[in-house]
PDB file of C-alpha atoms in Angstrom:
ATOM      1  CA  GLY A   1      57.435  14.111  24.713  1.00 83.00           C
ATOM      2  CA  GLU A   2      59.000  16.358  22.104  1.00 88.00           C
ATOM      3  CA  ASN A   3      60.182  19.827  23.122  1.00 92.00           C
ATOM      4  CA  VAL A   4      60.933  22.531  20.552  1.00 96.00           C
ATOM      5  CA  GLU A   5      62.766  25.713  21.435  1.00 96.00           C
ATOM      6  CA  GLN A   6      62.859  28.685  19.076  1.00 97.00           C
ATOM      7  CA  HIS A   7      65.080  31.771  19.042  1.00 97.00           C
ATOM      8  CA  PRO A   8      64.955  34.700  18.885  1.00 97.00           C
ATOM      9  CA  SER A   9      61.457  35.624  20.034  1.00 96.00           C
ATOM     10  CA  THR A  10      61.653  38.929  18.157  1.00 97.00           C
ATOM     11  CA  LEU A  11      63.853  39.952  15.252  1.00 98.00           C
ATOM     12  CA  SER A  12      64.116  43.235  13.367  1.00 98.00           C
ATOM     13  CA  VAL A  13      66.116  43.473  10.165  1.00 98.00           C
ATOM     14  CA  GLN A  14      66.638  46.153   7.564  1.00 98.00           C
ATOM     15  CA  GLU A  15      64.837  45.574   4.288  1.00 98.00           C
ATOM     16  CA  GLY A  16      67.124  43.700   1.943  1.00 97.00           C
ATOM     17  CA  ASP A  17      69.150  42.081   4.719  1.00 98.00           C
ATOM     18  CA  SER A  18      68.919  38.414   5.735  1.00 98.00           C
ATOM     19  CA  ALA A  19      67.016  36.943   8.683  1.00 98.00           C
ATOM     20  CA  VAL A  20      67.827  33.705  10.481  1.00 98.00           C
ATOM     21  CA  ILE A  21      65.576  31.906  12.966  1.00 98.00           C
ATOM     22  CA  LYS A  22      66.829  28.868  14.875  1.00 98.00           C
ATOM     23  CA  CYS A  23      65.060  25.941  16.500  1.00 98.00           C
ATOM     24  CA  THR A  24      66.198  22.954  18.514  1.00 98.00           C
ATOM     25  CA  TYR A  25      64.285  19.777  19.223  1.00 97.00           C
ATOM     26  CA  SER A  26      64.710  17.112  21.841  1.00 96.00           C
ATOM     27  CA  ASP A  27      63.478  13.820  20.357  1.00 94.00           C
ATOM     28  CA  SER A  28      65.713  12.225  17.725  1.00 93.00           C
ATOM     29  CA  ALA A  29      62.661  10.339  16.403  1.00 93.00           C
ATOM     30  CA  SER A  30      61.286  13.576  14.899  1.00 93.00           C
ATOM     31  CA  ASN A  31      61.383  13.164  11.138  1.00 91.00           C
ATOM     32  CA  TYR A  32      59.684  16.184   9.599  1.00 92.00           C
ATOM     33  CA  PHE A  33      60.249  19.876  10.244  1.00 95.00           C
ATOM     34  CA  PRO A  34      57.857  22.469   8.781  1.00 96.00           C
ATOM     35  CA  TRP A  35      57.986  26.232   9.094  1.00 97.00           C
ATOM     36  CA  TYR A  36      54.779  28.265   9.246  1.00 97.00           C
ATOM     37  CA  LYS A  37      54.219  31.977   8.699  1.00 97.00           C
ATOM     38  CA  GLN A  38      51.350  33.677  10.508  1.00 95.00           C
ATOM     39  CA  GLU A  39      50.382  37.223   9.609  1.00 94.00           C
ATOM     40  CA  LEU A  40      48.429  39.262  12.111  1.00 90.00           C
ATOM     41  CA  GLY A  41      44.907  37.910  12.539  1.00 87.00           C
ATOM     42  CA  LYS A  42      45.399  35.204   9.937  1.00 91.00           C
ATOM     43  CA  ARG A  43      45.885  31.464   9.941  1.00 93.00           C
ATOM     44  CA  PRO A  44      49.352  29.855   9.907  1.00 94.00           C
ATOM     45  CA  GLN A  45      50.542  28.912   6.437  1.00 95.00           C
ATOM     46  CA  LEU A  46      53.318  26.527   5.506  1.00 95.00           C
ATOM     47  CA  ILE A  47      56.243  28.262   3.819  1.00 97.00           C
ATOM     48  CA  ILE A  48      58.827  25.486   3.677  1.00 96.00           C
ATOM     49  CA  ASP A  49      59.475  22.076   5.187  1.00 94.00           C
ATOM     50  CA  ILE A  50      62.278  19.543   5.384  1.00 94.00           C
ATOM     51  CA  ARG A  51      62.448  15.828   6.094  1.00 90.00           C
ATOM     52  CA  SER A  52      65.051  14.214   8.290  1.00 86.00           C
ATOM     53  CA  ASN A  53      66.866  12.584   5.380  1.00 86.00           C
ATOM     54  CA  VAL A  54      67.686  15.961   3.825  1.00 84.00           C
ATOM     55  CA  GLY A  55      70.201  18.522   5.094  1.00 91.00           C
ATOM     56  CA  GLU A  56      69.074  21.594   3.246  1.00 95.00           C
ATOM     57  CA  LYS A  57      66.183  22.804   1.132  1.00 94.00           C
ATOM     58  CA  LYS A  58      65.728  26.061  -0.723  1.00 96.00           C
ATOM     59  CA  ASP A  59      62.742  27.794  -2.283  1.00 95.00           C
ATOM     60  CA  GLN A  60      63.573  31.173  -3.850  1.00 96.00           C
ATOM     61  CA  ARG A  61      64.469  33.514  -0.958  1.00 97.00           C
ATOM     62  CA  ILE A  62      63.735  30.958   1.750  1.00 98.00           C
ATOM     63  CA  ALA A  63      65.950  28.090   2.862  1.00 98.00           C
ATOM     64  CA  VAL A  64      65.927  25.629   5.718  1.00 98.00           C
ATOM     65  CA  THR A  65      68.882  23.684   7.090  1.00 97.00           C
ATOM     66  CA  LEU A  66      68.770  20.651   9.354  1.00 96.00           C
ATOM     67  CA  ASN A  67      71.499  19.228  11.565  1.00 95.00           C
ATOM     68  CA  LYS A  68      70.207  15.888  12.873  1.00 94.00           C
ATOM     69  CA  THR A  69      73.251  15.227  15.012  1.00 94.00           C
ATOM     70  CA  ALA A  70      72.856  18.477  16.898  1.00 95.00           C
ATOM     71  CA  LYS A  71      69.052  18.334  16.672  1.00 96.00           C
ATOM     72  CA  HIS A  72      68.640  21.815  15.333  1.00 95.00           C
ATOM     73  CA  PHE A  73      67.200  23.415  12.232  1.00 97.00           C
ATOM     74  CA  SER A  74      67.131  26.960  10.927  1.00 98.00           C
ATOM     75  CA  LEU A  75      65.107  29.171   8.623  1.00 98.00           C
ATOM     76  CA  HIS A  76      66.980  31.619   6.404  1.00 98.00           C
ATOM     77  CA  ILE A  77      65.243  34.443   4.560  1.00 98.00           C
ATOM     78  CA  THR A  78      67.398  36.445   2.163  1.00 98.00           C
ATOM     79  CA  GLU A  79      66.693  39.835   0.553  1.00 98.00           C
ATOM     80  CA  THR A  80      63.936  40.498   3.062  1.00 98.00           C
ATOM     81  CA  GLN A  81      60.905  42.499   2.011  1.00 97.00           C
ATOM     82  CA  PRO A  82      58.203  44.307   4.026  1.00 96.00           C
ATOM     83  CA  GLU A  83      55.722  41.497   3.315  1.00 96.00           C
ATOM     84  CA  ASP A  84      58.027  39.103   5.184  1.00 98.00           C
ATOM     85  CA  SER A  85      56.940  40.788   8.436  1.00 98.00           C
ATOM     86  CA  ALA A  86      54.988  38.165  10.402  1.00 97.00           C
ATOM     87  CA  VAL A  87      55.322  35.599  13.163  1.00 96.00           C
ATOM     88  CA  TYR A  88      57.209  32.474  12.132  1.00 98.00           C
ATOM     89  CA  PHE A  89      56.794  29.104  13.847  1.00 97.00           C
ATOM     90  CA  CYS A  90      59.005  26.060  13.542  1.00 97.00           C
ATOM     91  CA  ALA A  91      57.699  22.596  14.348  1.00 96.00           C
ATOM     92  CA  ALA A  92      58.932  19.040  14.729  1.00 95.00           C
ATOM     93  CA  ARG A  93      56.831  15.997  14.000  1.00 92.00           C
ATOM     94  CA  ILE A  94      56.667  12.490  15.484  1.00 87.00           C
ATOM     95  CA  ASN A  95      53.893  10.091  14.491  1.00 81.00           C
ATOM     96  CA  GLU A  96      51.613  12.741  12.991  1.00 81.00           C
ATOM     97  CA  LYS A  97      51.923  15.032  16.009  1.00 86.00           C
ATOM     98  CA  LEU A  98      53.470  18.465  15.441  1.00 90.00           C
ATOM     99  CA  THR A  99      55.118  20.226  18.361  1.00 92.00           C
ATOM    100  CA  PHE A 100      55.541  23.935  17.684  1.00 94.00           C
ATOM    101  CA  GLY A 101      58.116  26.422  18.833  1.00 95.00           C
ATOM    102  CA  THR A 102      56.943  29.576  20.573  1.00 93.00           C
ATOM    103  CA  GLY A 103      57.333  31.750  17.499  1.00 95.00           C
ATOM    104  CA  THR A 104      59.535  34.582  16.234  1.00 97.00           C
ATOM    105  CA  ARG A 105      58.051  37.971  15.451  1.00 97.00           C
ATOM    106  CA  LEU A 106      59.989  39.227  12.424  1.00 98.00           C
ATOM    107  CA  THR A 107      59.805  42.926  11.578  1.00 98.00           C
ATOM    108  CA  ILE A 108      61.298  44.240   8.349  1.00 98.00           C
ATOM    109  CA  ILE A 109      62.373  47.860   8.625  1.00 96.00           C
ATOM    110  CA  PRO A 110      61.862  49.770   5.344  1.00 93.00           C
TER     111      PRO A 110
ATOM    112  CA  GLY B   1      38.850  24.074  -3.776  1.00 56.00           C
ATOM    113  CA  ALA B   2      37.515  25.026  -0.364  1.00 82.00           C
ATOM    114  CA  GLY B   3      39.963  25.173   2.502  1.00 93.00           C
ATOM    115  CA  VAL B   4      39.458  24.248   6.128  1.00 96.00           C
ATOM    116  CA  SER B   5      36.544  26.111   7.654  1.00 97.00           C
ATOM    117  CA  GLN B   6      35.651  26.676  11.284  1.00 97.00           C
ATOM    118  CA  SER B   7      32.597  28.004  13.061  1.00 97.00           C
ATOM    119  CA  PRO B   8      31.825  30.163  14.810  1.00 97.00           C
ATOM    120  CA  SER B   9      34.592  32.643  14.048  1.00 96.00           C
ATOM    121  CA  ASN B  10      34.050  34.287  17.413  1.00 97.00           C
ATOM    122  CA  LYS B  11      32.382  33.006  20.557  1.00 98.00           C
ATOM    123  CA  VAL B  12      31.833  34.913  23.776  1.00 98.00           C
ATOM    124  CA  THR B  13      30.515  32.898  26.672  1.00 97.00           C
ATOM    125  CA  GLU B  14      30.083  33.125  30.388  1.00 97.00           C
ATOM    126  CA  LYS B  15      32.213  31.157  32.798  1.00 97.00           C
ATOM    127  CA  GLY B  16      30.631  27.797  33.522  1.00 97.00           C
ATOM    128  CA  LYS B  17      28.821  27.439  30.200  1.00 98.00           C
ATOM    129  CA  ASP B  18      29.557  24.729  27.642  1.00 98.00           C
ATOM    130  CA  VAL B  19      30.741  25.584  24.129  1.00 98.00           C
ATOM    131  CA  GLU B  20      30.998  23.626  20.926  1.00 98.00           C
ATOM    132  CA  LEU B  21      33.434  24.499  18.169  1.00 98.00           C
ATOM    133  CA  ARG B  22      33.163  23.059  14.684  1.00 98.00           C
ATOM    134  CA  CYS B  23      35.746  22.206  12.043  1.00 98.00           C
ATOM    135  CA  ASP B  24      35.145  21.253   8.416  1.00 97.00           C
ATOM    136  CA  PRO B  25      38.350  19.814   6.935  1.00 95.00           C
ATOM    137  CA  ILE B  26      39.391  19.823   3.317  1.00 93.00           C
ATOM    138  CA  SER B  27      37.435  17.174   1.444  1.00 91.00           C
ATOM    139  CA  GLY B  28      39.333  13.891   1.320  1.00 88.00           C
ATOM    140  CA  HIS B  29      41.721  14.750   4.151  1.00 90.00           C
ATOM    141  CA  THR B  30      41.760  11.862   6.594  1.00 90.00           C
ATOM    142  CA  ALA B  31      43.809  13.515   9.340  1.00 91.00           C
ATOM    143  CA  LEU B  32      42.415  16.332  11.489  1.00 94.00           C
ATOM    144  CA  TYR B  33      44.101  18.261  14.276  1.00 95.00           C
ATOM    145  CA  TRP B  34      42.994  20.701  16.962  1.00 96.00           C
ATOM    146  CA  TYR B  35      45.354  23.299  18.413  1.00 96.00           C
ATOM    147  CA  ARG B  36      44.981  26.125  20.886  1.00 96.00           C
ATOM    148  CA  GLN B  37      46.776  29.442  20.512  1.00 94.00           C
ATOM    149  CA  SER B  38      46.749  31.838  23.442  1.00 90.00           C
ATOM    150  CA  LEU B  39      47.457  35.524  22.818  1.00 81.00           C
ATOM    151  CA  GLY B  40      51.011  35.983  21.584  1.00 74.00           C
ATOM    152  CA  GLN B  41      51.838  32.337  22.141  1.00 79.00           C
ATOM    153  CA  GLY B  42      52.645  29.334  20.007  1.00 84.00           C
ATOM    154  CA  LEU B  43      50.317  26.565  18.951  1.00 92.00           C
ATOM    155  CA  GLU B  44      49.485  24.007  21.606  1.00 92.00           C
ATOM    156  CA  PHE B  45      48.507  20.551  20.308  1.00 92.00           C
ATOM    157  CA  LEU B  46      45.198  19.289  21.691  1.00 94.00           C
ATOM    158  CA  ILE B  47      44.096  16.187  19.764  1.00 94.00           C
ATOM    159  CA  TYR B  48      44.569  14.387  16.466  1.00 92.00           C
ATOM    160  CA  PHE B  49      42.118  12.279  14.462  1.00 93.00           C
ATOM    161  CA  GLN B  50      42.880   9.720  11.785  1.00 90.00           C
ATOM    162  CA  GLY B  51      39.507   9.034  10.254  1.00 89.00           C
ATOM    163  CA  ASN B  52      37.047   8.893  13.138  1.00 90.00           C
ATOM    164  CA  SER B  53      39.485   7.611  15.735  1.00 90.00           C
ATOM    165  CA  ALA B  54      41.743   9.706  17.941  1.00 89.00           C
ATOM    166  CA  PRO B  55      45.139   7.980  18.320  1.00 84.00           C
ATOM    167  CA  ASP B  56      46.523  10.909  20.278  1.00 84.00           C
ATOM    168  CA  LYS B  57      44.492  12.841  22.855  1.00 85.00           C
ATOM    169  CA  SER B  58      47.518  13.711  24.923  1.00 85.00           C
ATOM    170  CA  GLY B  59      47.142  17.466  24.556  1.00 90.00           C
ATOM    171  CA  LEU B  60      43.651  17.852  25.988  1.00 94.00           C
ATOM    172  CA  PRO B  61      44.199  20.074  29.064  1.00 93.00           C
ATOM    173  CA  SER B  62      41.515  18.505  31.273  1.00 94.00           C
ATOM    174  CA  ASP B  63      38.488  16.243  31.220  1.00 95.00           C
ATOM    175  CA  ARG B  64      36.371  19.311  30.451  1.00 97.00           C
ATOM    176  CA  PHE B  65      37.706  19.087  26.895  1.00 97.00           C
ATOM    177  CA  SER B  66      36.477  16.469  24.450  1.00 96.00           C
ATOM    178  CA  ALA B  67      36.343  16.094  20.706  1.00 96.00           C
ATOM    179  CA  GLU B  68      34.695  13.845  18.225  1.00 95.00           C
ATOM    180  CA  ARG B  69      34.724  13.285  14.508  1.00 95.00           C
ATOM    181  CA  THR B  70      31.988  11.576  12.592  1.00 88.00           C
ATOM    182  CA  GLY B  71      31.875  10.303   9.035  1.00 87.00           C
ATOM    183  CA  GLY B  72      35.589  10.958   8.721  1.00 83.00           C
ATOM    184  CA  SER B  73      34.832  14.592   8.084  1.00 92.00           C
ATOM    185  CA  VAL B  74      33.435  17.237  10.449  1.00 96.00           C
ATOM    186  CA  SER B  75      34.861  17.468  13.946  1.00 97.00           C
ATOM    187  CA  THR B  76      33.557  19.213  17.039  1.00 97.00           C
ATOM    188  CA  LEU B  77      35.574  20.295  20.048  1.00 98.00           C
ATOM    189  CA  THR B  78      33.500  20.647  23.189  1.00 98.00           C
ATOM    190  CA  ILE B  79      34.569  22.521  26.280  1.00 98.00           C
ATOM    191  CA  GLN B  80      32.384  21.980  29.318  1.00 98.00           C
ATOM    192  CA  ARG B  81      32.100  24.365  32.249  1.00 98.00           C
ATOM    193  CA  THR B  82      34.320  26.927  30.566  1.00 98.00           C
ATOM    194  CA  GLN B  83      36.895  28.808  32.608  1.00 97.00           C
ATOM    195  CA  GLN B  84      38.556  32.154  31.877  1.00 96.00           C
ATOM    196  CA  GLU B  85      41.850  30.395  31.126  1.00 95.00           C
ATOM    197  CA  ASP B  86      40.125  28.626  28.229  1.00 97.00           C
ATOM    198  CA  SER B  87      40.062  31.952  26.359  1.00 96.00           C
ATOM    199  CA  ALA B  88      42.177  31.514  23.235  1.00 96.00           C
ATOM    200  CA  VAL B  89      41.993  30.965  19.492  1.00 96.00           C
ATOM    201  CA  TYR B  90      41.184  27.353  18.677  1.00 98.00           C
ATOM    202  CA  LEU B  91      42.670  26.290  15.366  1.00 97.00           C
ATOM    203  CA  CYS B  92      41.812  23.229  13.345  1.00 97.00           C
ATOM    204  CA  ALA B  93      44.022  21.759  10.633  1.00 96.00           C
ATOM    205  CA  SER B  94      43.696  18.874   8.217  1.00 94.00           C
ATOM    206  CA  SER B  95      46.104  16.882   6.107  1.00 92.00           C
ATOM    207  CA  GLN B  96      46.005  13.976   3.706  1.00 88.00           C
ATOM    208  CA  GLY B  97      47.181  11.740   6.535  1.00 75.00           C
ATOM    209  CA  GLY B  98      49.358   8.658   6.562  1.00 66.00           C
ATOM    210  CA  THR B  99      53.099   8.514   7.060  1.00 59.00           C
ATOM    211  CA  GLY B 100      55.467  11.104   5.743  1.00 51.00           C
ATOM    212  CA  GLY B 101      55.543  14.864   5.939  1.00 54.00           C
ATOM    213  CA  ASN B 102      52.096  15.842   4.760  1.00 76.00           C
ATOM    214  CA  GLU B 103      51.317  19.515   5.023  1.00 88.00           C
ATOM    215  CA  GLN B 104      48.746  20.581   7.584  1.00 92.00           C
ATOM    216  CA  PHE B 105      46.305  23.190   6.279  1.00 94.00           C
ATOM    217  CA  PHE B 106      44.881  25.438   8.949  1.00 95.00           C
ATOM    218  CA  GLY B 107      41.423  26.900   9.309  1.00 96.00           C
ATOM    219  CA  PRO B 108      40.820  30.537  10.295  1.00 95.00           C
ATOM    220  CA  GLY B 109      40.256  29.629  13.929  1.00 96.00           C
ATOM    221  CA  THR B 110      37.547  30.283  16.504  1.00 97.00           C
ATOM    222  CA  ARG B 111      38.313  33.051  18.969  1.00 96.00           C
ATOM    223  CA  LEU B 112      36.819  32.003  22.310  1.00 97.00           C
ATOM    224  CA  THR B 113      36.368  34.561  25.063  1.00 97.00           C
ATOM    225  CA  VAL B 114      35.190  33.391  28.469  1.00 97.00           C
ATOM    226  CA  LEU B 115      33.910  36.216  30.643  1.00 96.00           C
TER     227      LEU B 115
END
């Protein structure tokens, strides 16, 4: 089955700096890659997603890039703010099944 | 409109007892998913429903776990003879279903504690 690896497990950045989280997947049949943000004690919420026929997608301060050949995708957050502090999960999808990475705890230092 | 709801929000049970967890998906969503999230861990896929059928049950950890969905809406996840390692947050999600990258909307989860 699909295997998704996510790095780093924890990340601290100064407010205003950029944060990058990277994921790799194993199955080339994966065709959809969402990113979820989970604040403490809350449910995961989708923040951005990308399909396999697109290389990059941007939404304000958040962007995702996908390299199908290398089977990796990354989340980029620019101009980080305190409210960006949360756990972020990447995922890869095959046939309606999402396989999640183990998460990155992002801390924004004021 | 209403999001995905789950009940109970918290459940404490004794080892060996059976528990039933409920999920109410967003109205009109045909796909429904169950995940398990252990403390500080990622989301582990358990089972997926399209309508009332479960095309993928591959994530159920053992035969103590079962799930059903009736009327294409509400789903229940049942854990029989609970063990301490079953303690986790059980999350349900729903999506419009079908092919393509449809967003999964998560419920608030049920925190299960097995003593």
